[in-house]
PDB file of C-alpha atoms in Angstrom:
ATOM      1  CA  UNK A   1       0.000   0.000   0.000  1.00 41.00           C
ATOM      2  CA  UNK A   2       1.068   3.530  -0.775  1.00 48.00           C
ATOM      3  CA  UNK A   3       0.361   6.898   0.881  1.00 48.00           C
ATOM      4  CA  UNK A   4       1.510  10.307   0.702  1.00 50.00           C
ATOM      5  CA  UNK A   5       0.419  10.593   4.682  1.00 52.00           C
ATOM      6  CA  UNK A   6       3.099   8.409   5.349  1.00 63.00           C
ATOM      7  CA  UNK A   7       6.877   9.575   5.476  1.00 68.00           C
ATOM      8  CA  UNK A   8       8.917   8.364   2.857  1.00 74.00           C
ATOM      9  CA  UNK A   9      11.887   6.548   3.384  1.00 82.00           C
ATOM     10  CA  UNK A  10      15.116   8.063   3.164  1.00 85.00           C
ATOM     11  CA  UNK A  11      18.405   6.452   3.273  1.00 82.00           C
ATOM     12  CA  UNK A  12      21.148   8.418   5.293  1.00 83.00           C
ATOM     13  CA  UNK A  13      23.874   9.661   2.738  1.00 91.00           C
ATOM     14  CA  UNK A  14      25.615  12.189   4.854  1.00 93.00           C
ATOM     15  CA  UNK A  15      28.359  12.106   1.850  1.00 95.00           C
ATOM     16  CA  UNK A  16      25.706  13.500  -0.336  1.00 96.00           C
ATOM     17  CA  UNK A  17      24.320  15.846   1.922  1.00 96.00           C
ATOM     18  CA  UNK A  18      27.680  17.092   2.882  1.00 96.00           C
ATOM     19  CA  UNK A  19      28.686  17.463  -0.994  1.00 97.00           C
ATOM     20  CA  UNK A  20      25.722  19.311  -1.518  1.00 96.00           C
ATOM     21  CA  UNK A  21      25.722  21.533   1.364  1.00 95.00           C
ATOM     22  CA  UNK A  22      29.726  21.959   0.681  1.00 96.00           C
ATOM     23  CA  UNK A  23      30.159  26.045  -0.085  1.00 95.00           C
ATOM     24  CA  UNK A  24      32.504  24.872  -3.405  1.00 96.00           C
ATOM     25  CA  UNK A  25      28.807  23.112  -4.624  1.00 96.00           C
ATOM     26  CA  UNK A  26      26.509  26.077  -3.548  1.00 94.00           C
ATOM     27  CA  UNK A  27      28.947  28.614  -5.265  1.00 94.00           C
ATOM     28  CA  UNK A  28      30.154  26.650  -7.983  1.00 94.00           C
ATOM     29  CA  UNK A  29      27.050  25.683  -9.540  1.00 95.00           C
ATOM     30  CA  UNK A  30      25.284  29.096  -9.002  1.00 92.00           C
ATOM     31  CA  UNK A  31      27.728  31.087 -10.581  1.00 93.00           C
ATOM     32  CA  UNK A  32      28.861  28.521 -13.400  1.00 94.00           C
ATOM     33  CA  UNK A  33      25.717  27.091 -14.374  1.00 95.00           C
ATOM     34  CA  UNK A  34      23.157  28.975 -12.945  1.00 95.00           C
ATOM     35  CA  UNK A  35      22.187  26.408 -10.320  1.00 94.00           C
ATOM     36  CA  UNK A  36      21.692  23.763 -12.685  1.00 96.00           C
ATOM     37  CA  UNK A  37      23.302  20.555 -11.765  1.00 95.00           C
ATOM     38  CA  UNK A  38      24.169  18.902 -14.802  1.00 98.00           C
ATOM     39  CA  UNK A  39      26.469  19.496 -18.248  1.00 99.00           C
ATOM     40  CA  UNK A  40      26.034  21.341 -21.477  1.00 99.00           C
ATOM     41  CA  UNK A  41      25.393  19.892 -24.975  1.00 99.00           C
ATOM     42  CA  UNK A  42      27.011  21.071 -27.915  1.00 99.00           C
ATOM     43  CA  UNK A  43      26.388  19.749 -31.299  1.00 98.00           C
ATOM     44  CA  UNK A  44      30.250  19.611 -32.206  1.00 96.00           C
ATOM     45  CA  UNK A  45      33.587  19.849 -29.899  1.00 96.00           C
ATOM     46  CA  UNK A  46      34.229  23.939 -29.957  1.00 97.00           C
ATOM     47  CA  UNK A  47      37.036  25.935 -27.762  1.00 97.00           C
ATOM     48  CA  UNK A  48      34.230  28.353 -27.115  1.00 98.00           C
ATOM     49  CA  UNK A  49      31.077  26.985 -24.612  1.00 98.00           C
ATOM     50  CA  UNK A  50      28.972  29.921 -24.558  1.00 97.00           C
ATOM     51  CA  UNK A  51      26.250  30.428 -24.246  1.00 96.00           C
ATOM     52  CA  UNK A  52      26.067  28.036 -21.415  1.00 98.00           C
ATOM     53  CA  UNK A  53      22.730  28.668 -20.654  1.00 98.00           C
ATOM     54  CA  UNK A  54      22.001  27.482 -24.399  1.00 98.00           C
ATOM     55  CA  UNK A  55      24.090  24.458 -23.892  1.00 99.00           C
ATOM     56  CA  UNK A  56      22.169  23.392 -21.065  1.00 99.00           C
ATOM     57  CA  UNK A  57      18.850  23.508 -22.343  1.00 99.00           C
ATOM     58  CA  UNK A  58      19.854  21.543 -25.380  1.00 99.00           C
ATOM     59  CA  UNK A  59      20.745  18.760 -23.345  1.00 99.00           C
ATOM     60  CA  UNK A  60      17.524  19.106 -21.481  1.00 99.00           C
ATOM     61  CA  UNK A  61      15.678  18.635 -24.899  1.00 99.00           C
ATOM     62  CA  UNK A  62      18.312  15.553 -25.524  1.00 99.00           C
ATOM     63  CA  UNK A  63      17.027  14.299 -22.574  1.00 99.00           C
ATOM     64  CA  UNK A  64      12.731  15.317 -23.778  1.00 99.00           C
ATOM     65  CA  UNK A  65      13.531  13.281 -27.275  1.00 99.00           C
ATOM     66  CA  UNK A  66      15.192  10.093 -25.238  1.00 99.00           C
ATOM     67  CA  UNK A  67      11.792   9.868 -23.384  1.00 99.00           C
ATOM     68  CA  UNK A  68       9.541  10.118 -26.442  1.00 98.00           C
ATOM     69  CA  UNK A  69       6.072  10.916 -24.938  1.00 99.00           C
ATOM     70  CA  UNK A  70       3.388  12.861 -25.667  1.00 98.00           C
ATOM     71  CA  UNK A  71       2.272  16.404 -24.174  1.00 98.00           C
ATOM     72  CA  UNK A  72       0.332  15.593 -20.535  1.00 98.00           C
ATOM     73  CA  UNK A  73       2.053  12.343 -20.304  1.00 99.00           C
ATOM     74  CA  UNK A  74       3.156  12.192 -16.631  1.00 99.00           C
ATOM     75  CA  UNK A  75       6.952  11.482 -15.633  1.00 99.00           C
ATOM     76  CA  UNK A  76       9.530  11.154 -12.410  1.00 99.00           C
ATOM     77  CA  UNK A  77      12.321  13.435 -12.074  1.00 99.00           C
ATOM     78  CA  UNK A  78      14.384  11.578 -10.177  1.00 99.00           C
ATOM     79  CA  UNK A  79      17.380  13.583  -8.422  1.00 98.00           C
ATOM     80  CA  UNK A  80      15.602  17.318  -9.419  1.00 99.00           C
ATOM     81  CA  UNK A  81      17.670  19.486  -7.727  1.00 98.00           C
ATOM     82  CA  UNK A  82      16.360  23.055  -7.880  1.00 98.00           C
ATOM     83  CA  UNK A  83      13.953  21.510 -10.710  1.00 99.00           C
ATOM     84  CA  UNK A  84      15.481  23.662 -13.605  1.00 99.00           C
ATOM     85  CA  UNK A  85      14.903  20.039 -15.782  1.00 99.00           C
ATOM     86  CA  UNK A  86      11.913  20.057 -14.812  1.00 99.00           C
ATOM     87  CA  UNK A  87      10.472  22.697 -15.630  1.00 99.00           C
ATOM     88  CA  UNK A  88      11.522  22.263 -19.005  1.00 99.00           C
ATOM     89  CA  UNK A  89       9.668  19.232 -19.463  1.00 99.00           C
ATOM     90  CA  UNK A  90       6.900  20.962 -17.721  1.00 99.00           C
ATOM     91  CA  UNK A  91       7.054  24.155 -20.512  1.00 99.00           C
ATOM     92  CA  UNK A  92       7.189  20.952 -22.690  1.00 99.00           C
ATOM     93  CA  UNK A  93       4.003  19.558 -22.006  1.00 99.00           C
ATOM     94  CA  UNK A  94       4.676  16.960 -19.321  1.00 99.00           C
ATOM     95  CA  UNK A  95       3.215  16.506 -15.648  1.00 99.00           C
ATOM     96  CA  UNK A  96       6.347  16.181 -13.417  1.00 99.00           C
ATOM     97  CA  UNK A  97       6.539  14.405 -10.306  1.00 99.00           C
ATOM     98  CA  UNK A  98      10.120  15.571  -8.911  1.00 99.00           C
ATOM     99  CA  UNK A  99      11.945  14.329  -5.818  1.00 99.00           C
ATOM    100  CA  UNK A 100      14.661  14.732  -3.876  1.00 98.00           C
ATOM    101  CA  UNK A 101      16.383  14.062  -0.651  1.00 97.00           C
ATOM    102  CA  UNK A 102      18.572  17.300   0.001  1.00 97.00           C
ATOM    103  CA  UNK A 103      16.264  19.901   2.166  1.00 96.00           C
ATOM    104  CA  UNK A 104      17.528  23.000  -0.063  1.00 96.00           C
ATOM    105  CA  UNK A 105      17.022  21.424  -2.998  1.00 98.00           C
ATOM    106  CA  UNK A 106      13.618  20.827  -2.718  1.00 98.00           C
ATOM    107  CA  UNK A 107      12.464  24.550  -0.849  1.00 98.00           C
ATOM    108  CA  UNK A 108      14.347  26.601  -3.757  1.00 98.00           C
ATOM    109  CA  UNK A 109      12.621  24.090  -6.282  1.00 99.00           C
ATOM    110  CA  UNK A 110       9.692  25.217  -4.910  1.00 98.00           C
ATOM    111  CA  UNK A 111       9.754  28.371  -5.301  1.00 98.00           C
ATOM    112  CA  UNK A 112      11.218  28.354  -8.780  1.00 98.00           C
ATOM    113  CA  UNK A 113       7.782  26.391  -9.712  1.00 99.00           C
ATOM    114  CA  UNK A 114       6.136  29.018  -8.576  1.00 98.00           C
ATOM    115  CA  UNK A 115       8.376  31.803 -10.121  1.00 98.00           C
ATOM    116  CA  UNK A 116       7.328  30.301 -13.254  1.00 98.00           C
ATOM    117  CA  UNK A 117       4.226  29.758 -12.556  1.00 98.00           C
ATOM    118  CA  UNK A 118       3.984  25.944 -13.421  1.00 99.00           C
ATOM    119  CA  UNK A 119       3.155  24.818  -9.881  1.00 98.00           C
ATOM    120  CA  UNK A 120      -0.249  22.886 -11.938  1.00 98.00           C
ATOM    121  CA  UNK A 121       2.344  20.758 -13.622  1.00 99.00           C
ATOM    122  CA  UNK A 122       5.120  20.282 -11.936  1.00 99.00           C
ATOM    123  CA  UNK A 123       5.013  19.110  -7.888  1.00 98.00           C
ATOM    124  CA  UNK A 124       8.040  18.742  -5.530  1.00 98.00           C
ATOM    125  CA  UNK A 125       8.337  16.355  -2.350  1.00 97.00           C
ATOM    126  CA  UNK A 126      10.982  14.665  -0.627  1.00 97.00           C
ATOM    127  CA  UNK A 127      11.867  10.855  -1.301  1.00 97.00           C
ATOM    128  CA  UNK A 128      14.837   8.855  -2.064  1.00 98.00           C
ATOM    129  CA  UNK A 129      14.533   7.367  -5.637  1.00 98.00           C
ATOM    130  CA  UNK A 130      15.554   3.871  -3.873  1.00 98.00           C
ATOM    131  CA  UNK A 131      12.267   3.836  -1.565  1.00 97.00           C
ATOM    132  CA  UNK A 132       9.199   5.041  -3.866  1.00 98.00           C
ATOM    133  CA  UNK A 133       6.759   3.408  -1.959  1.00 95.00           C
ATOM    134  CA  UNK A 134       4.411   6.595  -1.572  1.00 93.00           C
ATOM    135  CA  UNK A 135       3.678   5.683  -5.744  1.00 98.00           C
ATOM    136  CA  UNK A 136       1.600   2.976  -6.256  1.00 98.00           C
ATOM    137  CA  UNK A 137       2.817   0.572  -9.666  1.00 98.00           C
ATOM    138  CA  UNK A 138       2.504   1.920 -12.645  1.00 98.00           C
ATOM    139  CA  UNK A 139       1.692   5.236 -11.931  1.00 98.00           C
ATOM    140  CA  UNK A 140       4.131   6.753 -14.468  1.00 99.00           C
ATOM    141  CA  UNK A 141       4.661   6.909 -18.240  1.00 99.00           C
ATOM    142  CA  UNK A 142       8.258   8.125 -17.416  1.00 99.00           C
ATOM    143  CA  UNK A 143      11.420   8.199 -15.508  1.00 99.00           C
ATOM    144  CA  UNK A 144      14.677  10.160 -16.274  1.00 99.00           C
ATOM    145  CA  UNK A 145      17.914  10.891 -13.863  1.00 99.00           C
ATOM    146  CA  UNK A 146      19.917  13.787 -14.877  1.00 99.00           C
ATOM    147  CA  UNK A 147      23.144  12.687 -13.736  1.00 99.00           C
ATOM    148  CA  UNK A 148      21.839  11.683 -10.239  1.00 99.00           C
ATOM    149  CA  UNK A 149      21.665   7.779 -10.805  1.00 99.00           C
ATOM    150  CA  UNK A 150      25.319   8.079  -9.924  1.00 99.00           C
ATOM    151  CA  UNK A 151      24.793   9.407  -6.430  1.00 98.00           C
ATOM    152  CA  UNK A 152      22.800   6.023  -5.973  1.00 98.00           C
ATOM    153  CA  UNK A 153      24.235   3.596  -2.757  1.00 97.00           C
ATOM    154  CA  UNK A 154      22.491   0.924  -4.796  1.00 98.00           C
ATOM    155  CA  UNK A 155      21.588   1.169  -8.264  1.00 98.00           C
ATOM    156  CA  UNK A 156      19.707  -1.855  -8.776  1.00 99.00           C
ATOM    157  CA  UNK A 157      17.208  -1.645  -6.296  1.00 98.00           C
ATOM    158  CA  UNK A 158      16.786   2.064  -7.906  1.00 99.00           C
ATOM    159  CA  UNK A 159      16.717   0.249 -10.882  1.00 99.00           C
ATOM    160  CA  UNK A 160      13.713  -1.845  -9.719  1.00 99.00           C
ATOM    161  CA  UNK A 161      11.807   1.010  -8.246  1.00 99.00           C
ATOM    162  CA  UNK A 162      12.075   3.020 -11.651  1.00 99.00           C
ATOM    163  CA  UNK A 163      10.616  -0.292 -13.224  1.00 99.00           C
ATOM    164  CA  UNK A 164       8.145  -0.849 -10.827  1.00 99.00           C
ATOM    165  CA  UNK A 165       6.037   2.627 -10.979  1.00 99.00           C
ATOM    166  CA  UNK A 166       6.189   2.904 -14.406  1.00 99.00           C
ATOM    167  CA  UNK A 167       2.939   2.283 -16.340  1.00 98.00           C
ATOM    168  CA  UNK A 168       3.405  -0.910 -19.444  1.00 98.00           C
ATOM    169  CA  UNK A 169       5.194   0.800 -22.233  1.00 98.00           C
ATOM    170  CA  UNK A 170       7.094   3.689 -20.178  1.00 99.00           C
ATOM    171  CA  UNK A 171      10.214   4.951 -20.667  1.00 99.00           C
ATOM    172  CA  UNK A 172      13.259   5.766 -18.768  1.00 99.00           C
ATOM    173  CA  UNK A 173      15.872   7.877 -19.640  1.00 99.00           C
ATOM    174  CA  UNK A 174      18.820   8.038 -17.927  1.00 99.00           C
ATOM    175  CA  UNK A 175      21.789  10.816 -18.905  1.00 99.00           C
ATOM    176  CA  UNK A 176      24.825   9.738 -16.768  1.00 99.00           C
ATOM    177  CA  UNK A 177      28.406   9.010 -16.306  1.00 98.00           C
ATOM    178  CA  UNK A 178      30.579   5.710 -16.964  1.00 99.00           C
ATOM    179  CA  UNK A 179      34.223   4.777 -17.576  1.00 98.00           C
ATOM    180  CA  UNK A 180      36.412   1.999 -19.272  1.00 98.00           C
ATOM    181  CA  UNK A 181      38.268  -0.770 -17.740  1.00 98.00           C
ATOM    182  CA  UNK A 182      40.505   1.167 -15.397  1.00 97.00           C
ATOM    183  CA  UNK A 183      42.721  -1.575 -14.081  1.00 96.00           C
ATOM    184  CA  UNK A 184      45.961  -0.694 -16.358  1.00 96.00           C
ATOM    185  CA  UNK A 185      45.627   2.629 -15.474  1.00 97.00           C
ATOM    186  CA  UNK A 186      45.787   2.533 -11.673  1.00 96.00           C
ATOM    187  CA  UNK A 187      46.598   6.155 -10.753  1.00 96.00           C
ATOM    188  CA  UNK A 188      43.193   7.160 -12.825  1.00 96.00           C
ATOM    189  CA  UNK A 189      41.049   4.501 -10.748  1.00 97.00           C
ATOM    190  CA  UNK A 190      42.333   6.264  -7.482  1.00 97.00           C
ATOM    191  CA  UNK A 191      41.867   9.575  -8.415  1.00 97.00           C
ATOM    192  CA  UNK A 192      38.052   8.623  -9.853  1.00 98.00           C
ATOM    193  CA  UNK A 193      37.926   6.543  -6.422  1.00 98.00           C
ATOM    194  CA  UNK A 194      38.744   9.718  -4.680  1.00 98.00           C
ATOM    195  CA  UNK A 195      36.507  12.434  -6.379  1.00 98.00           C
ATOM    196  CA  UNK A 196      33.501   9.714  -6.328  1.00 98.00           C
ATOM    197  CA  UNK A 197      33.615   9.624  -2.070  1.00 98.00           C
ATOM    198  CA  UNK A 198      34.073  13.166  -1.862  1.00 98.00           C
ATOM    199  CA  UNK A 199      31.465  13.671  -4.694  1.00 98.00           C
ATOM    200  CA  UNK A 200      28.957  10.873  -3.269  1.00 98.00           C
ATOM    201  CA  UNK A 201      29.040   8.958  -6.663  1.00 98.00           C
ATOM    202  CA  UNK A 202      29.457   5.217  -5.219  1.00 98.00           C
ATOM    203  CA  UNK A 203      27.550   3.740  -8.369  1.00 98.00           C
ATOM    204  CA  UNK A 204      30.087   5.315 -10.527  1.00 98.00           C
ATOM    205  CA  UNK A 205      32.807   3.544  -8.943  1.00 98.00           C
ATOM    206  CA  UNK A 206      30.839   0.165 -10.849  1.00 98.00           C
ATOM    207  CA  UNK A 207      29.839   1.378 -13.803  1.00 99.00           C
ATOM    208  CA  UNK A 208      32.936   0.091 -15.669  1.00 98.00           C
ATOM    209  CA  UNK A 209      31.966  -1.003 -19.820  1.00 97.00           C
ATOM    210  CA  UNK A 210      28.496  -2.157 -19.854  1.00 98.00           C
ATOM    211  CA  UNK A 211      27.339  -2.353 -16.233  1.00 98.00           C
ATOM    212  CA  UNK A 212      24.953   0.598 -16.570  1.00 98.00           C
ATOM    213  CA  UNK A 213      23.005  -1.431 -19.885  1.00 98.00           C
ATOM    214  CA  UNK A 214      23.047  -4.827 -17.574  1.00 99.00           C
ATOM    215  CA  UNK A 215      21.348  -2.880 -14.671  1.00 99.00           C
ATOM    216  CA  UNK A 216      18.810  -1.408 -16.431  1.00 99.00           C
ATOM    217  CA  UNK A 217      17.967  -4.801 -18.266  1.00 99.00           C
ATOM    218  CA  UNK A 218      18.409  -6.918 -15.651  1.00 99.00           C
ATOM    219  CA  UNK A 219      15.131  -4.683 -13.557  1.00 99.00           C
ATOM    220  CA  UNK A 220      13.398  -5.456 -16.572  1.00 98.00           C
ATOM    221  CA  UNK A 221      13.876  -2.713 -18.909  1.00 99.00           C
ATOM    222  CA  UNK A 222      13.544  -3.685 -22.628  1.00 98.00           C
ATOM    223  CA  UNK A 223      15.228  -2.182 -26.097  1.00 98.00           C
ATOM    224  CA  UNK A 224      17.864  -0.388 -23.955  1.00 99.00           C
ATOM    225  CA  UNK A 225      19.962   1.840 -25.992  1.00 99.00           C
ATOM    226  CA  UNK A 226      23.070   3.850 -24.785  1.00 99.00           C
ATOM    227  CA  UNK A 227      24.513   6.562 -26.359  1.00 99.00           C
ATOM    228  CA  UNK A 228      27.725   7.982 -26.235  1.00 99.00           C
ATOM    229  CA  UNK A 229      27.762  11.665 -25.932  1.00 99.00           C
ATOM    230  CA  UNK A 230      31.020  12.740 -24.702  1.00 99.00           C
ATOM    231  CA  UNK A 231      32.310  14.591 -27.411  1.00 98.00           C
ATOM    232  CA  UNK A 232      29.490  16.936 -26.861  1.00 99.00           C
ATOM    233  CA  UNK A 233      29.823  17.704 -23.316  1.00 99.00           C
ATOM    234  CA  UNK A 234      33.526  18.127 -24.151  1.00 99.00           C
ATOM    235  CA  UNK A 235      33.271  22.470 -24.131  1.00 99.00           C
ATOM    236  CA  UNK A 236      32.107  22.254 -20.935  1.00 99.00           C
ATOM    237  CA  UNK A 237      34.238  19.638 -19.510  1.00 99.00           C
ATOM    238  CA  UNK A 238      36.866  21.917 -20.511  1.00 99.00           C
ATOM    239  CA  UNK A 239      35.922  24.836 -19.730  1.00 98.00           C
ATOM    240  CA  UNK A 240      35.773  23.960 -15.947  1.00 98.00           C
ATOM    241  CA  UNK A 241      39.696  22.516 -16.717  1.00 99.00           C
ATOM    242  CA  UNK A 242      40.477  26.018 -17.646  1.00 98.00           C
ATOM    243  CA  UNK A 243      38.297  27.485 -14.592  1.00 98.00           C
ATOM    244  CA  UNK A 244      39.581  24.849 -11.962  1.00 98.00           C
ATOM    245  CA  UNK A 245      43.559  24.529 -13.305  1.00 99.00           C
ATOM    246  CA  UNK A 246      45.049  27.271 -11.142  1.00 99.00           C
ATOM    247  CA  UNK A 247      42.725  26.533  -7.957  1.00 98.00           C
ATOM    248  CA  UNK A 248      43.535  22.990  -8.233  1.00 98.00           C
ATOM    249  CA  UNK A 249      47.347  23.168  -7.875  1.00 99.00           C
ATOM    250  CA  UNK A 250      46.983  24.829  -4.383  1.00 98.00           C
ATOM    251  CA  UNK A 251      44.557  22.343  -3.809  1.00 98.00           C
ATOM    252  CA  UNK A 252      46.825  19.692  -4.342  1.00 97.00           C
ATOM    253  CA  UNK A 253      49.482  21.593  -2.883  1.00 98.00           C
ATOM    254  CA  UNK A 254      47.485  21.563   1.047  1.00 98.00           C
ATOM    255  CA  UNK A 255      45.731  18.313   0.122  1.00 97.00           C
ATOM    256  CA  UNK A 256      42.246  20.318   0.480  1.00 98.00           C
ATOM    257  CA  UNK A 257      40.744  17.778  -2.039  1.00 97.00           C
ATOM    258  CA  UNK A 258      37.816  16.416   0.119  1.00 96.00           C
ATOM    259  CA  UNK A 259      36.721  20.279   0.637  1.00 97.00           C
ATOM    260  CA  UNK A 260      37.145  21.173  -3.292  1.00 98.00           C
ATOM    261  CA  UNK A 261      36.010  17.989  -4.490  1.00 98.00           C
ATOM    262  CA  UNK A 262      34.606  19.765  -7.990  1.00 98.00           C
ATOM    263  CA  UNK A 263      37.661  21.508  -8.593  1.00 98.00           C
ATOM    264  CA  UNK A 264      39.813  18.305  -8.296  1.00 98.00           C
ATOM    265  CA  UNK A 265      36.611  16.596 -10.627  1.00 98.00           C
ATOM    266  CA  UNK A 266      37.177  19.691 -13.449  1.00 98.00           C
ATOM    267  CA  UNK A 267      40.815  18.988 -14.078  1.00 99.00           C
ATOM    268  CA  UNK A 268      41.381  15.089 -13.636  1.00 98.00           C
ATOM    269  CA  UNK A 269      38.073  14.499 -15.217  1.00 98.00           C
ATOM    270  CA  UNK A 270      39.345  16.321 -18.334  1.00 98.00           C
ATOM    271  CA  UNK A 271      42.464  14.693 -18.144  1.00 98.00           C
ATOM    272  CA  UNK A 272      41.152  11.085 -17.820  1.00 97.00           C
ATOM    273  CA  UNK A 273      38.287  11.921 -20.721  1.00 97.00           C
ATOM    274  CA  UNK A 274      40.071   9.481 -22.859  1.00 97.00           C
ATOM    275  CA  UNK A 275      38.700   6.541 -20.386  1.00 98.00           C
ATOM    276  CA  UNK A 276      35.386   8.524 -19.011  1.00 98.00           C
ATOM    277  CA  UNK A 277      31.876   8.436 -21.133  1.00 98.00           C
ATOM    278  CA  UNK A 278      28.760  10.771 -21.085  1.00 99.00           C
ATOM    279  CA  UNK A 279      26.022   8.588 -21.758  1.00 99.00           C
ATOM    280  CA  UNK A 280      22.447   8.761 -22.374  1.00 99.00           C
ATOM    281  CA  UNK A 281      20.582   5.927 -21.443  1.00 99.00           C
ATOM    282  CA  UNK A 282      17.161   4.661 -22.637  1.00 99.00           C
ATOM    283  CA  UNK A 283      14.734   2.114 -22.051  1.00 99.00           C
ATOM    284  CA  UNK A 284      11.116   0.777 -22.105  1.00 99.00           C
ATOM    285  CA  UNK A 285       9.205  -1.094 -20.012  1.00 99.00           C
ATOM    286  CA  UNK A 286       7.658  -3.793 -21.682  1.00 98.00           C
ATOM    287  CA  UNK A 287       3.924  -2.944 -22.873  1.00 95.00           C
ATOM    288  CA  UNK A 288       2.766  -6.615 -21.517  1.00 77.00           C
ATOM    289  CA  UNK A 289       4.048  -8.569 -18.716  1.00 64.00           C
ATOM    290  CA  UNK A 290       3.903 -12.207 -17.804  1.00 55.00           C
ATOM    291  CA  UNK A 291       2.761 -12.814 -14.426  1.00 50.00           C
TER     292      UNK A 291
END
């Protein structure tokens, strides 16, 4: 049974909460991007990223196509942050459900709904995307992460949830981060080891080649598709290289990395991009199931 009386379940991540709460985070991704929490797309690899602001909506319609429903279908925003993605899917046409567990997040979502005056279609509450058990099954016709799925303790039980309150036929979109094989290039898989605790991204710690795909299939999830978009978050990526170079020798210098955890992410993650993906990841929950 389901209820929205009851208090949802949230699983203590006082990694996450700290990275979140972390003044680098707050700053950083106000001033940089806005307060959105995820990367630019850019049709081909340029030296020059702006407009950002351009960059990041694109990837927000990336993410609209992947999903591939129909104005007043209703969808999960799992991981929405100060709900900038979703209320472009809302100005799209879709009735967002968004979560999240981080207290801030979810007030200035709030009243960002309501600065835009979409509070009819898009709603905010509090939940952990492992424990949805204030939706009943099948109550969706989609679910998309926006690099959040990597902040998950355990994916597949995520997995399952995301399977379990869509409606026959939904789709999930997932836009997220994986890497290659990193065990002949051990320095990289410390350093990636390092920014993921700091960062609370344990799930990207597994999601070596193919692990993501298996996941997702293995909940259920049918004609799963993943698509490599790293050469078009590539401006970005280096951009905050450029930004973070400077900062990030001092930082290294006084071993401040757990306290300027983004920093250390903008130059070692541009670095290692040879062996690090962007990918967006699709599915579909089967339109008939065999009980």
């Amino acid at each position: 049974m389901t209820s929205f009386d009851q208090e949802p379940l949230i699983n203590p991540n006082r990694l996450l909460q700290d990275y979140y709460a972390s003044l680098e985070s707050r700053i950083g991704y106000r001033l940089v991007l806005g307060g959105t929490r995820h990367f630019g797309y850019y049709d081909a690899d340029t030296y020059w990223p702006f407009p950002i602001k351009g960059a990041l909506r694109a990837m927000e319609e990336r993410l609209f196509d992947s999903l591939g429903l129909e104005s007043g279908a209703k969808v999960l925003d799992a991981g929405c942050g100060v709900a900038h993605v979703a209320i472009y899917m809302a100005r799209k046409g879709l009735h967002v459900q968004a979560i999240d567990v981080v207290n801030r997040h979810i007030h200035k979502a709030q009243r960002n709904i309501k600065a835009q005056g979409l509070e009819d279609r898009v709603t905010v509450r509090k939940m952990d995307y492992h424990h949805l058990d204030g939706f009943a099954d099948e109550s969706f016709d989609g679910v998309y992460t926006m690099e959040t799925f990597v902040h998950a303790t355990d994916p597949e039980a995520a997995a399952r949830e995301f399977f379990r309150v869509l409606k026959p036929g939904g789709s999930l979109a997932l836009y997220e981060y994986d890497h290659a094989d990193l065990t002949a290039t051990p320095n990289v898989k410390v350093s990636l080891e390092q920014i993921n605790k700091y960062a609370a991204m344990p799930a990207l710690n597994r999601f070596g080649p193919g692990i993501l795909q298996r996941i997702i299939e293995e909940a259920g999830f049918e004609e799963v598709v993943v698509k490599d978009l790293s050469i078009n978050v590539t401006p970005m990526l280096r951009l905050f290289f450029v930004m973070a170079y400077i900062p990030y020798l001092f930082i290294r210098l006084f071993r401040l990395e757990a306290w300027f955890v983004n920093t250390v992410a903008g130059v070692e993650g541009y670095r290692g991009r040879h062996l690090g993906r962007y990918v967006a990841v699709s599915g579909r929950k089967p339109s008939s199931l065999v009980k």
